[in-house]
Tab-separated table of C-alpha atoms and ligand atoms in Angstrom:
chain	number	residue	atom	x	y	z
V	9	UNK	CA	0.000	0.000	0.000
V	10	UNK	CA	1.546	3.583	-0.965
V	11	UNK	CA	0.600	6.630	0.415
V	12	UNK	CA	0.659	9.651	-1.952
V	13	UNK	CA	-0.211	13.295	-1.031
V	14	UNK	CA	-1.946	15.482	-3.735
V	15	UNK	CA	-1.601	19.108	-2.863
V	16	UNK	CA	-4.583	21.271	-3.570
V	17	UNK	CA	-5.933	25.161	-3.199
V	18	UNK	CA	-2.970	26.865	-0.869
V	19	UNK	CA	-2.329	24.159	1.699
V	20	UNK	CA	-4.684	21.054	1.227
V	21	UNK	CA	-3.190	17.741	1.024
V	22	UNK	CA	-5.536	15.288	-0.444
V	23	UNK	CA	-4.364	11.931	0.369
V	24	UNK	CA	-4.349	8.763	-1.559
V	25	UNK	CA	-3.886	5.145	-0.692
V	26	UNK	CA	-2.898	3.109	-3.463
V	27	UNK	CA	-2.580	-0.849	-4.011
V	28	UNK	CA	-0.024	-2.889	-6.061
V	29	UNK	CA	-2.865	-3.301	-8.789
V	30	UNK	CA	-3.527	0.430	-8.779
V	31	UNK	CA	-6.725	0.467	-6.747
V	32	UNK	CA	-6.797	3.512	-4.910
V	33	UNK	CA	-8.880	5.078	-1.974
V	34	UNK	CA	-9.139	9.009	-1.756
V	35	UNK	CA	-9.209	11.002	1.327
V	36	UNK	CA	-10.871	14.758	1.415
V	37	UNK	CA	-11.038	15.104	-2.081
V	38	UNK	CA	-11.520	19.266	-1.741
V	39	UNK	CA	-10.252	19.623	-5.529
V	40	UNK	CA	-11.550	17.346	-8.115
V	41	UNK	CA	-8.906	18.553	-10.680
V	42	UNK	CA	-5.588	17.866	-8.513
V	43	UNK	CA	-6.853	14.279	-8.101
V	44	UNK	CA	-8.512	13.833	-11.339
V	45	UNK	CA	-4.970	14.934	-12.670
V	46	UNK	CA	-3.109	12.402	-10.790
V	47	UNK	CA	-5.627	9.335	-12.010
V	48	UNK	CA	-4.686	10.355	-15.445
V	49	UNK	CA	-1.074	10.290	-14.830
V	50	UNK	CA	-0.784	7.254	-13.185
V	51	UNK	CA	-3.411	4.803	-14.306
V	52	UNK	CA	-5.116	4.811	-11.007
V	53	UNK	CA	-8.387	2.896	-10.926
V	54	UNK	CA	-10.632	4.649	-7.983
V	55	UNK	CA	-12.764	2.942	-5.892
V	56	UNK	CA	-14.056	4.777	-2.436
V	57	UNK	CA	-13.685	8.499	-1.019
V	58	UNK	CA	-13.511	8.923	2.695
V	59	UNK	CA	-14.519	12.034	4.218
V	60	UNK	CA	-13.360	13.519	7.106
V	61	UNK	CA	-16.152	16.552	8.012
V	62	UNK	CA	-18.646	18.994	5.908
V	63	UNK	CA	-16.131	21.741	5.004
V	64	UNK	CA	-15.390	22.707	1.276
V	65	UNK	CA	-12.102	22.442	1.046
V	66	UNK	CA	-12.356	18.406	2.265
V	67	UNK	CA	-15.541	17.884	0.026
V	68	UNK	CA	-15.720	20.321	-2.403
V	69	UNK	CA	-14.519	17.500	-5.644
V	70	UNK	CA	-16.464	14.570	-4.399
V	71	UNK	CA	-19.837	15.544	-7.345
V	72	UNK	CA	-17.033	15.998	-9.837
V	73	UNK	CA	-15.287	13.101	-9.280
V	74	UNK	CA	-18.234	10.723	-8.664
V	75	UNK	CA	-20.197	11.991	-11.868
V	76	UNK	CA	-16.849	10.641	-13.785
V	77	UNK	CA	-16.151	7.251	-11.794
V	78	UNK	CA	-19.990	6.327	-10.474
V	79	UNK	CA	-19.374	3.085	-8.739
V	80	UNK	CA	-17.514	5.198	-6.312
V	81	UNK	CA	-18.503	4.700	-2.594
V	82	UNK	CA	-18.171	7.680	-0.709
V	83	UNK	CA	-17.630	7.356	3.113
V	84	UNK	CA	-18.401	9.978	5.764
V	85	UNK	CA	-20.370	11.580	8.950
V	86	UNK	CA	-23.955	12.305	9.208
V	87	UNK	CA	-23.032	15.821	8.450
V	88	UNK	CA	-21.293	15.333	4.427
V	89	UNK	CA	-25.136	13.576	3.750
V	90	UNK	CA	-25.308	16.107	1.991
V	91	UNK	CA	-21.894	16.699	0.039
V	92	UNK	CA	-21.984	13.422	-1.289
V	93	UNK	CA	-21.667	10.637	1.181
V	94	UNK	CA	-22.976	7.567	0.021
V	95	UNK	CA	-22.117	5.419	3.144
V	96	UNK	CA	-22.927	7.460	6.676
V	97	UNK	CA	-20.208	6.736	9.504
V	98	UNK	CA	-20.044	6.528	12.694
V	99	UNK	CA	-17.985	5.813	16.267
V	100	UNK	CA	-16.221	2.755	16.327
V	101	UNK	CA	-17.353	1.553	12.783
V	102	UNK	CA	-15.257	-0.446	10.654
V	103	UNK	CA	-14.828	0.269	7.288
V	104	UNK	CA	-13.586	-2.371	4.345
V	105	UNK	CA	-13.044	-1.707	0.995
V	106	UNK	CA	-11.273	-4.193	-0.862
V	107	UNK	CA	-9.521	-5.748	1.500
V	108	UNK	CA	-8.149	-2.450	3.308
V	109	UNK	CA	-9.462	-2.296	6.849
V	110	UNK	CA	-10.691	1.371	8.268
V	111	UNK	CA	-11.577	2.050	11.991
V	112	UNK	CA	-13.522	5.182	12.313
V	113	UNK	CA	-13.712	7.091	15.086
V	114	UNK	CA	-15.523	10.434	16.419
V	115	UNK	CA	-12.789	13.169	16.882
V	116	UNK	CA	-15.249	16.531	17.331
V	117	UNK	CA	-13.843	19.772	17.715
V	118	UNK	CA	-13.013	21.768	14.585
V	119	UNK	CA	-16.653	20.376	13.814
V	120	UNK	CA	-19.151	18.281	15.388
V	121	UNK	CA	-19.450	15.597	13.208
V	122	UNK	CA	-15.758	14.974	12.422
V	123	UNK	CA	-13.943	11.686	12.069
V	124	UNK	CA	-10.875	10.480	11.665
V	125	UNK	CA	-10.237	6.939	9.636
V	126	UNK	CA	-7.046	4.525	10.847
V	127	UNK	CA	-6.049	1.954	8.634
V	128	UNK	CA	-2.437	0.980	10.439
V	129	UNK	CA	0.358	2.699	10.339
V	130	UNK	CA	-2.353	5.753	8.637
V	131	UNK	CA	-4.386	7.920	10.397
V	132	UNK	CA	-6.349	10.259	8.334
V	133	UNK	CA	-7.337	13.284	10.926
V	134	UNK	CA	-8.783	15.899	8.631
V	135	UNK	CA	-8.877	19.277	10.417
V	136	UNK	CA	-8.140	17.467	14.092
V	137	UNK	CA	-4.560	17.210	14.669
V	138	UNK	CA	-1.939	19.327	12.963
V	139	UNK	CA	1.610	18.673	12.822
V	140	UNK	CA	2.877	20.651	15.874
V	141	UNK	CA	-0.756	21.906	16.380
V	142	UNK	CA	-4.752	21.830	16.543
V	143	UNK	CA	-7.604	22.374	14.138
V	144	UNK	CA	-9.339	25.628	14.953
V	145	UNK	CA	-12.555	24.778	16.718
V	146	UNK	CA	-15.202	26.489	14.600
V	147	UNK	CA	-18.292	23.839	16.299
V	148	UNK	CA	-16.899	22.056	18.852
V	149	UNK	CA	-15.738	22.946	22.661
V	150	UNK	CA	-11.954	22.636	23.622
V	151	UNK	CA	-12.869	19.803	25.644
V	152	UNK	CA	-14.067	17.946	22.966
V	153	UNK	CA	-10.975	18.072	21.119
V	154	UNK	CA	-9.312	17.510	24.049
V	155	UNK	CA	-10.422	14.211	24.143
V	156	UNK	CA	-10.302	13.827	20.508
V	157	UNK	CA	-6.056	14.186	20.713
V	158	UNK	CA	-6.321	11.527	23.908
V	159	UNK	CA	-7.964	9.392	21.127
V	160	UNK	CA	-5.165	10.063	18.563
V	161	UNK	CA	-2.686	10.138	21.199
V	162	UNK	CA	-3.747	6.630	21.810
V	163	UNK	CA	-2.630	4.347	19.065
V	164	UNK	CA	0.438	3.237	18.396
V	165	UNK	CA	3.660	5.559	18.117
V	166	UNK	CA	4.663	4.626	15.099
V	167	UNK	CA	1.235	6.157	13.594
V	168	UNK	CA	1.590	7.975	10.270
V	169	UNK	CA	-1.060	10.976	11.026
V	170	UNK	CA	-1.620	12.268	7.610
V	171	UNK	CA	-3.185	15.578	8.279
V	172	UNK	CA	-5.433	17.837	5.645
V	173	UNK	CA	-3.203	21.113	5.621
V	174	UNK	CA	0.416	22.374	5.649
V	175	UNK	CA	0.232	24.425	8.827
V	176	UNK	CA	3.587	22.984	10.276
V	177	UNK	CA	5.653	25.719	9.901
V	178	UNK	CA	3.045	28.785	11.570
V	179	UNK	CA	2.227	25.887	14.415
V	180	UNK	CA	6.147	25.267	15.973
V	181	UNK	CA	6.378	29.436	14.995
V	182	UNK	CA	3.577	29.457	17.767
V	183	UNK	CA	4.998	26.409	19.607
V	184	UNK	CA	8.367	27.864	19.921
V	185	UNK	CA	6.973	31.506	21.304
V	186	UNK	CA	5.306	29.411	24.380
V	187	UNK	CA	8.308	26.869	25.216
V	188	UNK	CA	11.881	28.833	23.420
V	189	UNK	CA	13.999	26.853	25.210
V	190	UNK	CA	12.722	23.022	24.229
V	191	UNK	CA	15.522	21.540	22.292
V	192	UNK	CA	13.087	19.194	20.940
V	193	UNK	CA	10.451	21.961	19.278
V	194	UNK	CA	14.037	23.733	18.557
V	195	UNK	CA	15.161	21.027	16.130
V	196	UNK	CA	11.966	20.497	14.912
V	197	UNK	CA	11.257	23.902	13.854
V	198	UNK	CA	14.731	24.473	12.422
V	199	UNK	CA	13.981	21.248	9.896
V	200	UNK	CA	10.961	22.387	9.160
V	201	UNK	CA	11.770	26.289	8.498
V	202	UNK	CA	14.359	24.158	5.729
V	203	UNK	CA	12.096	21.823	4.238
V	204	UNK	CA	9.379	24.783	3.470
V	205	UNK	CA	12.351	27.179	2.085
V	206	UNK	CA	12.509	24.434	-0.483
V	207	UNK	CA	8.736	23.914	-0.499
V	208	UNK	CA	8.964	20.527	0.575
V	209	UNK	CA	5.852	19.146	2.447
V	210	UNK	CA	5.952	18.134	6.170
V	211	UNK	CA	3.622	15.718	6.242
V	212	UNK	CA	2.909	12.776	6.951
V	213	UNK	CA	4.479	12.775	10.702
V	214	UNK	CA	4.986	9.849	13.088
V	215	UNK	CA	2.645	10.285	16.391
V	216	UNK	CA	6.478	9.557	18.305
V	217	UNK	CA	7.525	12.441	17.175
V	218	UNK	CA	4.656	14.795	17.707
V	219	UNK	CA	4.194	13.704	21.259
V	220	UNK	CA	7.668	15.393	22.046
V	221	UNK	CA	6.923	18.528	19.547
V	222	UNK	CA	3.295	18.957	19.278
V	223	UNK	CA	2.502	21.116	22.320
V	224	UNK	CA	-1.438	20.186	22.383
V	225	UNK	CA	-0.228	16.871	23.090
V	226	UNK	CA	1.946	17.608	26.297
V	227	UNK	CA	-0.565	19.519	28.184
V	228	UNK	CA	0.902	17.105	31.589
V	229	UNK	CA	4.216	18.270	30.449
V	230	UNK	CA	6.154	20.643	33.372
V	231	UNK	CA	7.406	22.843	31.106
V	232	UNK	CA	4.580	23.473	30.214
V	233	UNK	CA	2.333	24.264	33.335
V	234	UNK	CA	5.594	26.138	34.662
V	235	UNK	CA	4.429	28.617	31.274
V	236	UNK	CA	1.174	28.674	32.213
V	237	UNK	CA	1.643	29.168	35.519
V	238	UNK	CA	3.658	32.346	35.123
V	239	UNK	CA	0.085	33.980	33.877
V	240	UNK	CA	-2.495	31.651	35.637
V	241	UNK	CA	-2.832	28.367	37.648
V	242	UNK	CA	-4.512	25.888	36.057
V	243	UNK	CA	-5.297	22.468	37.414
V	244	UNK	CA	-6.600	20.104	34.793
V	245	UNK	CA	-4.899	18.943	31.601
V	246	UNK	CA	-7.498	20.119	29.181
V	247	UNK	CA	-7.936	23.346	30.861
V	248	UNK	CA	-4.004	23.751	29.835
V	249	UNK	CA	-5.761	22.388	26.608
V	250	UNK	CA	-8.125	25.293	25.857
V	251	UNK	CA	-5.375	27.871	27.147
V	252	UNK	CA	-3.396	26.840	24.263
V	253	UNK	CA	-6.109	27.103	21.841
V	254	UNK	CA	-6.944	30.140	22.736
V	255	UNK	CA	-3.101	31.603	22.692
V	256	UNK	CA	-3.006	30.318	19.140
V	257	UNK	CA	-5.854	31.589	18.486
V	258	UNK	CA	-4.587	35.243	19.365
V	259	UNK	CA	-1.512	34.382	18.185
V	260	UNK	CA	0.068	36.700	15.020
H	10	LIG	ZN1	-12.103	22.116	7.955
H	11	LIG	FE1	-9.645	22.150	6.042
């Protein structure tokens, strides 16, 4: 199975799993043209769309690209019914299409209805999980995506989280105003500031990694609530959560 990143409008990635006989699965097809491009080129036959939540920019090819391939099976939330899922989703569903195997699960915040689809080593978080940050939460409650990184933060460390937008650079910009002196966001930031001089994508990351650089995901970190502290005291971990959100969203 290959994973291949399409990137679409300014920082989209629209990700595609393909199989040795060419059979691929798309993920947040925003752009029909990007993707519809990359069939052409390299005899890809398509066979399902997952969907991650109701915004444009994850949804806004699925009519296009179903109109030209119709058997396609397009997976989602209650809340893409009507952008073109075929197959509602939900919590703890499993997902199989042919032969690749796709736990959903609920991760609500940057909307309510959003999922997230893990097919090992991928995870396919939309607008949840960032590398080095947090979707913006335009319907859900901090707590809610609180618990949707403790969901993320639970599999394996060697996940692949294949996030929906280049925001790694602005996100360890942000990360390394609240913690300067981690050597770990340090390095991190450093590689990436070089890899988007050359316009290189960031993505995918491994879930390792991002537990030592992503700061949304060391909210129990003392480094962290020694930050916080200096302004306010704050006693539970997604309380620490929601500060952070809120810094970033302030945050120029
Ligand atoms: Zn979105
Ligand atoms: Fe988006």
């Amino acid at each position: 199975m290959n994973l291949i990143s399409i990137p679409a409008f300014q920082d989209n990635y629209i990700w595609v799993l393909v199989d040795e006989a060419r059979r691929c699965v798309i993920v947040d097809p925003g752009d029909a043209n990007p993707v519809l491009d990359a069939i052409d080129e390299n005899g890809w036959q398509p066979e399902a769309i997952l969907l991650t939540h109701h915004h444009n920019d994850h949804v806004g090819g699925v009519a296009t690209l179903c109109a030209k391939y119709p058997h396609l099976v397009v997976y989602g939330p209650k809340e893409t019914q009507d952008k073109g899922a075929t197959h509602i989703v939900e919590d703890g569903e499993n997902v199989l299409i042919q032969g690749w195997h796709f736990s959903v699960f609920a991760t609500p915040g940057h909307t309510l209805g959003h999922v997230s689809y893990f097919s090992s080593p991928y995870l396919f978080c939309g607008d949840t999980m960032f590398s080095g940050g947090c979707g913006r939460l335009f319907e859900g409650t901090p707590l809610q995506m609180y618990q949707s990184f403790e969901k993320i933060n639970a599999l394996p460390e060697e996940t692949l989280i294949c996030c929906a937008h280049e925001y790694t650079l602005a996100n360890m910009k942000f990360a390394e105003s609240i913690l300067p002196e981690d050597p770990a966001i340090q390095d991190y930031y450093h590689k990436v500031k070089e890899l988007r001089v050359k316009k290189q994508n960031t993505l995918p990351v491994i879930l390792k990694n991002e537990r030592k650089i992503n700061l949304f995901l060391r909210t129990n970190d003392i480094d962290l609530i020694d930050k916080i502290n200096q302004e306010t005291s704050l006693q539970q971990p997604e309380e620490r959560f929601a500060w952070l959100r809120s810094k970033k969203d302030n945050f120029r």
